[in-house]
Amino acid sequence: MRAEDEQQLARASNVLLLGSMLEDPTKRTHQMLLSKESTERTDVLALTFQSPEQWLRSWGKEPSDHDGRIGIITLDESPGRVQYQGDAVTTITVNPADLTGIGMKLSDYLSSQVETDTETAICFDSVTGLLQYANQKSVFRFLRVITRRIEHVDGIAHFHMDPTAHDQQTINTMKSPFGAIVESNGQNGAPSVSTRY
């Protein structure tokens, strides 16, 4: 990613990452957004349709090597099915059709962060998955509420969305709550960045 694109992204609390995690440019951007340079300890929260083990593998870091808390909210219809053993990671499962429940768990986490001096990096994987459980209007309202909440506590979040799974109207609607949009289909595989600033 170009230095000027990174500077643009540094000012955005909420980023929509348009691309498939099967593509290397999207993976690299995901890693960069989750590991923004910071002089302070960073806590990481993932909201994901993957199991905790799968998400940690895609993150590519050893939890024990991370200087900060790691939380994973797994979005799964069968809460009893998702279990994880690991001291360095806190996990919880929420039904993906329960937007209110997801919002409450995220809000609880962010409220606990206000009392600490740590920065918070959030990965929401993915908007595409969420649209399979709730209609577009409900997901849009949900995103608008949680992006404002993240911005209010000075968190840094990126939200995955696979553009090949949606029509252009849906993508344009979902872009609205975000301060920056990163599309992994830039020239030569480099992502393109657009912001509201």
PDB file of C-alpha atoms in Angstrom:
ATOM      1  CA  MET A   1       0.000   0.000   0.000  1.00  0.00           C
ATOM      2  CA  ARG A   2       1.254   3.479  -0.867  1.00  0.00           C
ATOM      3  CA  ALA A   3       2.346   5.799   1.952  1.00  0.00           C
ATOM      4  CA  GLU A   4      -0.291   8.400   1.018  1.00  0.00           C
ATOM      5  CA  ASP A   5      -3.025   5.725   1.219  1.00  0.00           C
ATOM      6  CA  GLU A   6      -1.818   4.708   4.674  1.00  0.00           C
ATOM      7  CA  GLN A   7      -1.915   8.364   5.763  1.00  0.00           C
ATOM      8  CA  GLN A   8      -5.516   8.631   4.574  1.00  0.00           C
ATOM      9  CA  LEU A   9      -6.452   5.482   6.477  1.00  0.00           C
ATOM     10  CA  ALA A  10      -4.750   6.695   9.656  1.00  0.00           C
ATOM     11  CA  ARG A  11      -7.522   9.283  10.060  1.00  0.00           C
ATOM     12  CA  ALA A  12     -10.399   6.793   9.663  1.00  0.00           C
ATOM     13  CA  SER A  13     -11.951   5.012  12.642  1.00  0.00           C
ATOM     14  CA  ASN A  14     -14.031   2.718  10.447  1.00  0.00           C
ATOM     15  CA  VAL A  15     -12.842   1.180   7.181  1.00  0.00           C
ATOM     16  CA  LEU A  16     -14.820  -0.968   4.748  1.00  0.00           C
ATOM     17  CA  LEU A  17     -12.470  -3.478   3.108  1.00  0.00           C
ATOM     18  CA  LEU A  18     -13.923  -4.628  -0.220  1.00  0.00           C
ATOM     19  CA  GLY A  19     -12.246  -7.815  -1.330  1.00  0.00           C
ATOM     20  CA  SER A  20     -12.064 -11.565  -0.840  1.00  0.00           C
ATOM     21  CA  MET A  21      -9.801 -13.019   1.835  1.00  0.00           C
ATOM     22  CA  LEU A  22      -8.873 -15.608  -0.788  1.00  0.00           C
ATOM     23  CA  GLU A  23      -6.883 -12.867  -2.551  1.00  0.00           C
ATOM     24  CA  ASP A  24      -3.411 -11.847  -1.351  1.00  0.00           C
ATOM     25  CA  PRO A  25      -3.956  -8.057  -1.671  1.00  0.00           C
ATOM     26  CA  THR A  26      -6.986  -8.297   0.659  1.00  0.00           C
ATOM     27  CA  LYS A  27      -5.041 -10.452   3.138  1.00  0.00           C
ATOM     28  CA  ARG A  28      -2.159  -7.952   3.190  1.00  0.00           C
ATOM     29  CA  THR A  29      -4.522  -5.026   3.731  1.00  0.00           C
ATOM     30  CA  HIS A  30      -6.315  -6.929   6.512  1.00  0.00           C
ATOM     31  CA  GLN A  31      -2.972  -7.547   8.263  1.00  0.00           C
ATOM     32  CA  MET A  32      -1.957  -3.896   7.873  1.00  0.00           C
ATOM     33  CA  LEU A  33      -5.262  -2.580   9.252  1.00  0.00           C
ATOM     34  CA  LEU A  34      -5.123  -4.943  12.213  1.00  0.00           C
ATOM     35  CA  SER A  35      -1.497  -4.107  12.992  1.00  0.00           C
ATOM     36  CA  LYS A  36      -1.376  -0.341  12.586  1.00  0.00           C
ATOM     37  CA  GLU A  37       1.831   1.038  14.060  1.00  0.00           C
ATOM     38  CA  SER A  38       1.225   2.111  17.616  1.00  0.00           C
ATOM     39  CA  THR A  39       3.449   3.090  20.489  1.00  0.00           C
ATOM     40  CA  GLU A  40       0.819   1.807  22.902  1.00  0.00           C
ATOM     41  CA  ARG A  41      -0.502  -1.612  23.773  1.00  0.00           C
ATOM     42  CA  THR A  42      -3.310  -2.672  21.431  1.00  0.00           C
ATOM     43  CA  ASP A  43      -6.232  -4.920  22.243  1.00  0.00           C
ATOM     44  CA  VAL A  44      -7.750  -6.871  19.359  1.00  0.00           C
ATOM     45  CA  LEU A  45     -11.403  -7.824  18.956  1.00  0.00           C
ATOM     46  CA  ALA A  46     -12.645  -9.995  16.096  1.00  0.00           C
ATOM     47  CA  LEU A  47     -16.291 -10.535  15.180  1.00  0.00           C
ATOM     48  CA  THR A  48     -16.228 -13.449  12.810  1.00  0.00           C
ATOM     49  CA  PHE A  49     -18.134 -16.266  11.170  1.00  0.00           C
ATOM     50  CA  GLN A  50     -14.984 -18.395  11.476  1.00  0.00           C
ATOM     51  CA  SER A  51     -14.084 -20.484  14.500  1.00  0.00           C
ATOM     52  CA  PRO A  52     -11.615 -18.810  16.890  1.00  0.00           C
ATOM     53  CA  GLU A  53      -8.869 -21.154  15.653  1.00  0.00           C
ATOM     54  CA  GLN A  54      -9.555 -20.281  11.999  1.00  0.00           C
ATOM     55  CA  TRP A  55      -9.575 -16.556  12.693  1.00  0.00           C
ATOM     56  CA  LEU A  56      -6.330 -16.713  14.681  1.00  0.00           C
ATOM     57  CA  ARG A  57      -4.678 -18.613  11.809  1.00  0.00           C
ATOM     58  CA  SER A  58      -5.798 -15.927   9.339  1.00  0.00           C
ATOM     59  CA  TRP A  59      -4.441 -13.244  11.691  1.00  0.00           C
ATOM     60  CA  GLY A  60      -1.084 -14.989  11.575  1.00  0.00           C
ATOM     61  CA  LYS A  61       0.058 -14.033  15.073  1.00  0.00           C
ATOM     62  CA  GLU A  62       0.594 -16.170  18.130  1.00  0.00           C
ATOM     63  CA  PRO A  63      -1.818 -14.974  20.834  1.00  0.00           C
ATOM     64  CA  SER A  64       0.867 -15.438  23.490  1.00  0.00           C
ATOM     65  CA  ASP A  65       3.156 -13.041  21.579  1.00  0.00           C
ATOM     66  CA  HIS A  66       0.558 -10.267  21.432  1.00  0.00           C
ATOM     67  CA  ASP A  67       0.896  -7.471  23.989  1.00  0.00           C
ATOM     68  CA  GLY A  68      -2.764  -6.876  24.713  1.00  0.00           C
ATOM     69  CA  ARG A  69      -6.103  -8.587  25.138  1.00  0.00           C
ATOM     70  CA  ILE A  70      -7.594 -10.676  22.344  1.00  0.00           C
ATOM     71  CA  GLY A  71     -11.346 -11.170  22.150  1.00  0.00           C
ATOM     72  CA  ILE A  72     -13.249 -13.178  19.559  1.00  0.00           C
ATOM     73  CA  ILE A  73     -17.003 -12.962  19.117  1.00  0.00           C
ATOM     74  CA  THR A  74     -17.958 -15.921  16.960  1.00  0.00           C
ATOM     75  CA  LEU A  75     -21.141 -15.478  14.943  1.00  0.00           C
ATOM     76  CA  ASP A  76     -22.715 -18.925  14.865  1.00  0.00           C
ATOM     77  CA  GLU A  77     -26.271 -20.263  14.965  1.00  0.00           C
ATOM     78  CA  SER A  78     -25.215 -23.135  17.255  1.00  0.00           C
ATOM     79  CA  PRO A  79     -23.455 -21.549  20.246  1.00  0.00           C
ATOM     80  CA  GLY A  80     -22.649 -24.901  21.880  1.00  0.00           C
ATOM     81  CA  ARG A  81     -20.723 -26.031  18.818  1.00  0.00           C
ATOM     82  CA  VAL A  82     -18.019 -23.315  19.032  1.00  0.00           C
ATOM     83  CA  GLN A  83     -15.487 -23.945  21.770  1.00  0.00           C
ATOM     84  CA  TYR A  84     -11.940 -22.725  22.172  1.00  0.00           C
ATOM     85  CA  GLN A  85      -9.187 -23.597  24.620  1.00  0.00           C
ATOM     86  CA  GLY A  86      -6.570 -20.912  25.155  1.00  0.00           C
ATOM     87  CA  ASP A  87      -5.495 -18.680  28.013  1.00  0.00           C
ATOM     88  CA  ALA A  88      -4.621 -15.603  25.944  1.00  0.00           C
ATOM     89  CA  VAL A  89      -7.960 -15.357  24.131  1.00  0.00           C
ATOM     90  CA  THR A  90     -11.476 -14.612  25.396  1.00  0.00           C
ATOM     91  CA  THR A  91     -14.265 -16.026  23.249  1.00  0.00           C
ATOM     92  CA  ILE A  92     -18.032 -15.773  23.158  1.00  0.00           C
ATOM     93  CA  THR A  93     -20.625 -16.928  20.627  1.00  0.00           C
ATOM     94  CA  VAL A  94     -23.616 -14.917  19.396  1.00  0.00           C
ATOM     95  CA  ASN A  95     -26.310 -15.879  16.909  1.00  0.00           C
ATOM     96  CA  PRO A  96     -25.658 -13.913  13.681  1.00  0.00           C
ATOM     97  CA  ALA A  97     -29.387 -13.228  13.250  1.00  0.00           C
ATOM     98  CA  ASP A  98     -29.373 -11.373  16.594  1.00  0.00           C
ATOM     99  CA  LEU A  99     -28.089  -7.941  15.561  1.00  0.00           C
ATOM    100  CA  THR A 100     -29.087  -6.483  18.920  1.00  0.00           C
ATOM    101  CA  GLY A 101     -27.117  -9.191  20.746  1.00  0.00           C
ATOM    102  CA  ILE A 102     -24.048  -8.619  18.566  1.00  0.00           C
ATOM    103  CA  GLY A 103     -24.278  -4.872  19.156  1.00  0.00           C
ATOM    104  CA  MET A 104     -24.600  -5.379  22.921  1.00  0.00           C
ATOM    105  CA  LYS A 105     -21.537  -7.661  23.118  1.00  0.00           C
ATOM    106  CA  LEU A 106     -19.507  -5.181  21.068  1.00  0.00           C
ATOM    107  CA  SER A 107     -20.738  -2.286  23.196  1.00  0.00           C
ATOM    108  CA  ASP A 108     -19.864  -4.157  26.410  1.00  0.00           C
ATOM    109  CA  TYR A 109     -16.354  -4.746  25.098  1.00  0.00           C
ATOM    110  CA  LEU A 110     -15.914  -1.120  24.074  1.00  0.00           C
ATOM    111  CA  SER A 111     -17.240   0.091  27.438  1.00  0.00           C
ATOM    112  CA  SER A 112     -14.628  -2.018  29.213  1.00  0.00           C
ATOM    113  CA  GLN A 113     -11.960  -0.421  26.998  1.00  0.00           C
ATOM    114  CA  VAL A 114     -12.827   3.096  28.164  1.00  0.00           C
ATOM    115  CA  GLU A 115     -11.376   2.220  31.570  1.00  0.00           C
ATOM    116  CA  THR A 116      -8.008   1.154  30.100  1.00  0.00           C
ATOM    117  CA  ASP A 117      -5.213   3.025  28.368  1.00  0.00           C
ATOM    118  CA  THR A 118      -5.053   0.635  25.458  1.00  0.00           C
ATOM    119  CA  GLU A 119      -5.948   1.170  21.838  1.00  0.00           C
ATOM    120  CA  THR A 120      -8.537  -1.147  20.296  1.00  0.00           C
ATOM    121  CA  ALA A 121      -8.301  -2.721  16.842  1.00  0.00           C
ATOM    122  CA  ILE A 122     -11.477  -4.418  15.628  1.00  0.00           C
ATOM    123  CA  CYS A 123     -11.995  -6.769  12.697  1.00  0.00           C
ATOM    124  CA  PHE A 124     -15.566  -7.505  11.581  1.00  0.00           C
ATOM    125  CA  ASP A 125     -15.557 -10.527   9.284  1.00  0.00           C
ATOM    126  CA  SER A 126     -17.924 -10.060   7.532  1.00  0.00           C
ATOM    127  CA  VAL A 127     -20.727  -7.786   6.342  1.00  0.00           C
ATOM    128  CA  THR A 128     -21.309 -10.288   3.532  1.00  0.00           C
ATOM    129  CA  GLY A 129     -22.026 -13.027   6.070  1.00  0.00           C
ATOM    130  CA  LEU A 130     -24.315 -10.779   8.085  1.00  0.00           C
ATOM    131  CA  LEU A 131     -26.426 -10.010   5.011  1.00  0.00           C
ATOM    132  CA  GLN A 132     -27.317 -13.703   4.843  1.00  0.00           C
ATOM    133  CA  TYR A 133     -29.051 -13.425   8.232  1.00  0.00           C
ATOM    134  CA  ALA A 134     -30.670  -9.991   8.135  1.00  0.00           C
ATOM    135  CA  ASN A 135     -32.111  -7.706   5.477  1.00  0.00           C
ATOM    136  CA  GLN A 136     -30.111  -4.871   3.991  1.00  0.00           C
ATOM    137  CA  LYS A 137     -31.964  -2.123   5.858  1.00  0.00           C
ATOM    138  CA  SER A 138     -31.399  -3.771   9.257  1.00  0.00           C
ATOM    139  CA  VAL A 139     -27.706  -4.401   8.549  1.00  0.00           C
ATOM    140  CA  PHE A 140     -27.247  -0.814   7.397  1.00  0.00           C
ATOM    141  CA  ARG A 141     -28.811   0.550  10.613  1.00  0.00           C
ATOM    142  CA  PHE A 142     -26.692  -1.861  12.673  1.00  0.00           C
ATOM    143  CA  LEU A 143     -23.494  -0.733  10.929  1.00  0.00           C
ATOM    144  CA  ARG A 144     -24.382   2.926  11.354  1.00  0.00           C
ATOM    145  CA  VAL A 145     -24.880   2.464  15.106  1.00  0.00           C
ATOM    146  CA  ILE A 146     -21.746   0.420  15.784  1.00  0.00           C
ATOM    147  CA  THR A 147     -19.433   2.519  13.598  1.00  0.00           C
ATOM    148  CA  ARG A 148     -20.520   5.607  15.556  1.00  0.00           C
ATOM    149  CA  ARG A 149     -19.895   3.756  18.807  1.00  0.00           C
ATOM    150  CA  ILE A 150     -16.414   2.695  17.672  1.00  0.00           C
ATOM    151  CA  GLU A 151     -15.618   6.240  16.580  1.00  0.00           C
ATOM    152  CA  HIS A 152     -16.862   7.599  19.927  1.00  0.00           C
ATOM    153  CA  VAL A 153     -14.337   5.500  21.875  1.00  0.00           C
ATOM    154  CA  ASP A 154     -11.492   6.170  19.403  1.00  0.00           C
ATOM    155  CA  GLY A 155     -11.381   2.562  18.240  1.00  0.00           C
ATOM    156  CA  ILE A 156      -9.990   1.479  14.886  1.00  0.00           C
ATOM    157  CA  ALA A 157     -12.112  -1.011  12.964  1.00  0.00           C
ATOM    158  CA  HIS A 158     -12.223  -2.604   9.565  1.00  0.00           C
ATOM    159  CA  PHE A 159     -15.175  -4.493   8.134  1.00  0.00           C
ATOM    160  CA  HIS A 160     -14.835  -7.118   5.409  1.00  0.00           C
ATOM    161  CA  MET A 161     -17.242  -7.299   2.480  1.00  0.00           C
ATOM    162  CA  ASP A 162     -16.841  -9.453  -0.621  1.00  0.00           C
ATOM    163  CA  PRO A 163     -17.920  -7.276  -3.571  1.00  0.00           C
ATOM    164  CA  THR A 164     -18.416 -10.285  -5.832  1.00  0.00           C
ATOM    165  CA  ALA A 165     -21.292 -11.463  -3.616  1.00  0.00           C
ATOM    166  CA  HIS A 166     -23.396  -8.282  -3.939  1.00  0.00           C
ATOM    167  CA  ASP A 167     -24.848  -5.964  -6.540  1.00  0.00           C
ATOM    168  CA  GLN A 168     -23.487  -2.432  -6.848  1.00  0.00           C
ATOM    169  CA  GLN A 169     -26.503  -0.849  -5.162  1.00  0.00           C
ATOM    170  CA  THR A 170     -25.978  -2.969  -2.026  1.00  0.00           C
ATOM    171  CA  ILE A 171     -22.264  -2.131  -1.955  1.00  0.00           C
ATOM    172  CA  ASN A 172     -22.977   1.593  -2.340  1.00  0.00           C
ATOM    173  CA  THR A 173     -25.524   1.479   0.486  1.00  0.00           C
ATOM    174  CA  MET A 174     -23.135  -0.321   2.829  1.00  0.00           C
ATOM    175  CA  LYS A 175     -20.331   2.179   2.131  1.00  0.00           C
ATOM    176  CA  SER A 176     -22.211   5.035   3.749  1.00  0.00           C
ATOM    177  CA  PRO A 177     -21.331   4.533   7.474  1.00  0.00           C
ATOM    178  CA  PHE A 178     -17.588   4.250   6.808  1.00  0.00           C
ATOM    179  CA  GLY A 179     -14.901   6.924   6.893  1.00  0.00           C
ATOM    180  CA  ALA A 180     -12.753   5.076   4.368  1.00  0.00           C
ATOM    181  CA  ILE A 181     -13.218   2.434   1.690  1.00  0.00           C
ATOM    182  CA  VAL A 182     -10.386   0.139   0.588  1.00  0.00           C
ATOM    183  CA  GLU A 183     -10.871  -1.836  -2.617  1.00  0.00           C
ATOM    184  CA  SER A 184      -8.363  -4.576  -3.292  1.00  0.00           C
ATOM    185  CA  ASN A 185      -8.852  -4.398  -7.047  1.00  0.00           C
ATOM    186  CA  GLY A 186      -6.460  -1.512  -7.663  1.00  0.00           C
ATOM    187  CA  GLN A 187      -3.900  -1.555 -10.449  1.00  0.00           C
ATOM    188  CA  ASN A 188      -1.322  -4.345 -10.209  1.00  0.00           C
ATOM    189  CA  GLY A 189      -3.175  -5.798  -7.231  1.00  0.00           C
ATOM    190  CA  ALA A 190      -2.549  -2.703  -5.116  1.00  0.00           C
ATOM    191  CA  PRO A 191      -5.575  -1.554  -3.114  1.00  0.00           C
ATOM    192  CA  SER A 192      -7.276   1.751  -3.856  1.00  0.00           C
ATOM    193  CA  VAL A 193      -8.365   3.997  -0.986  1.00  0.00           C
ATOM    194  CA  SER A 194     -11.111   6.584  -0.863  1.00  0.00           C
ATOM    195  CA  THR A 195     -12.155   8.618   2.188  1.00  0.00           C
ATOM    196  CA  ARG A 196     -14.768  11.166   3.198  1.00  0.00           C
ATOM    197  CA  TYR A 197     -12.085  13.691   4.202  1.00  0.00           C
TER     198      TYR A 197
END
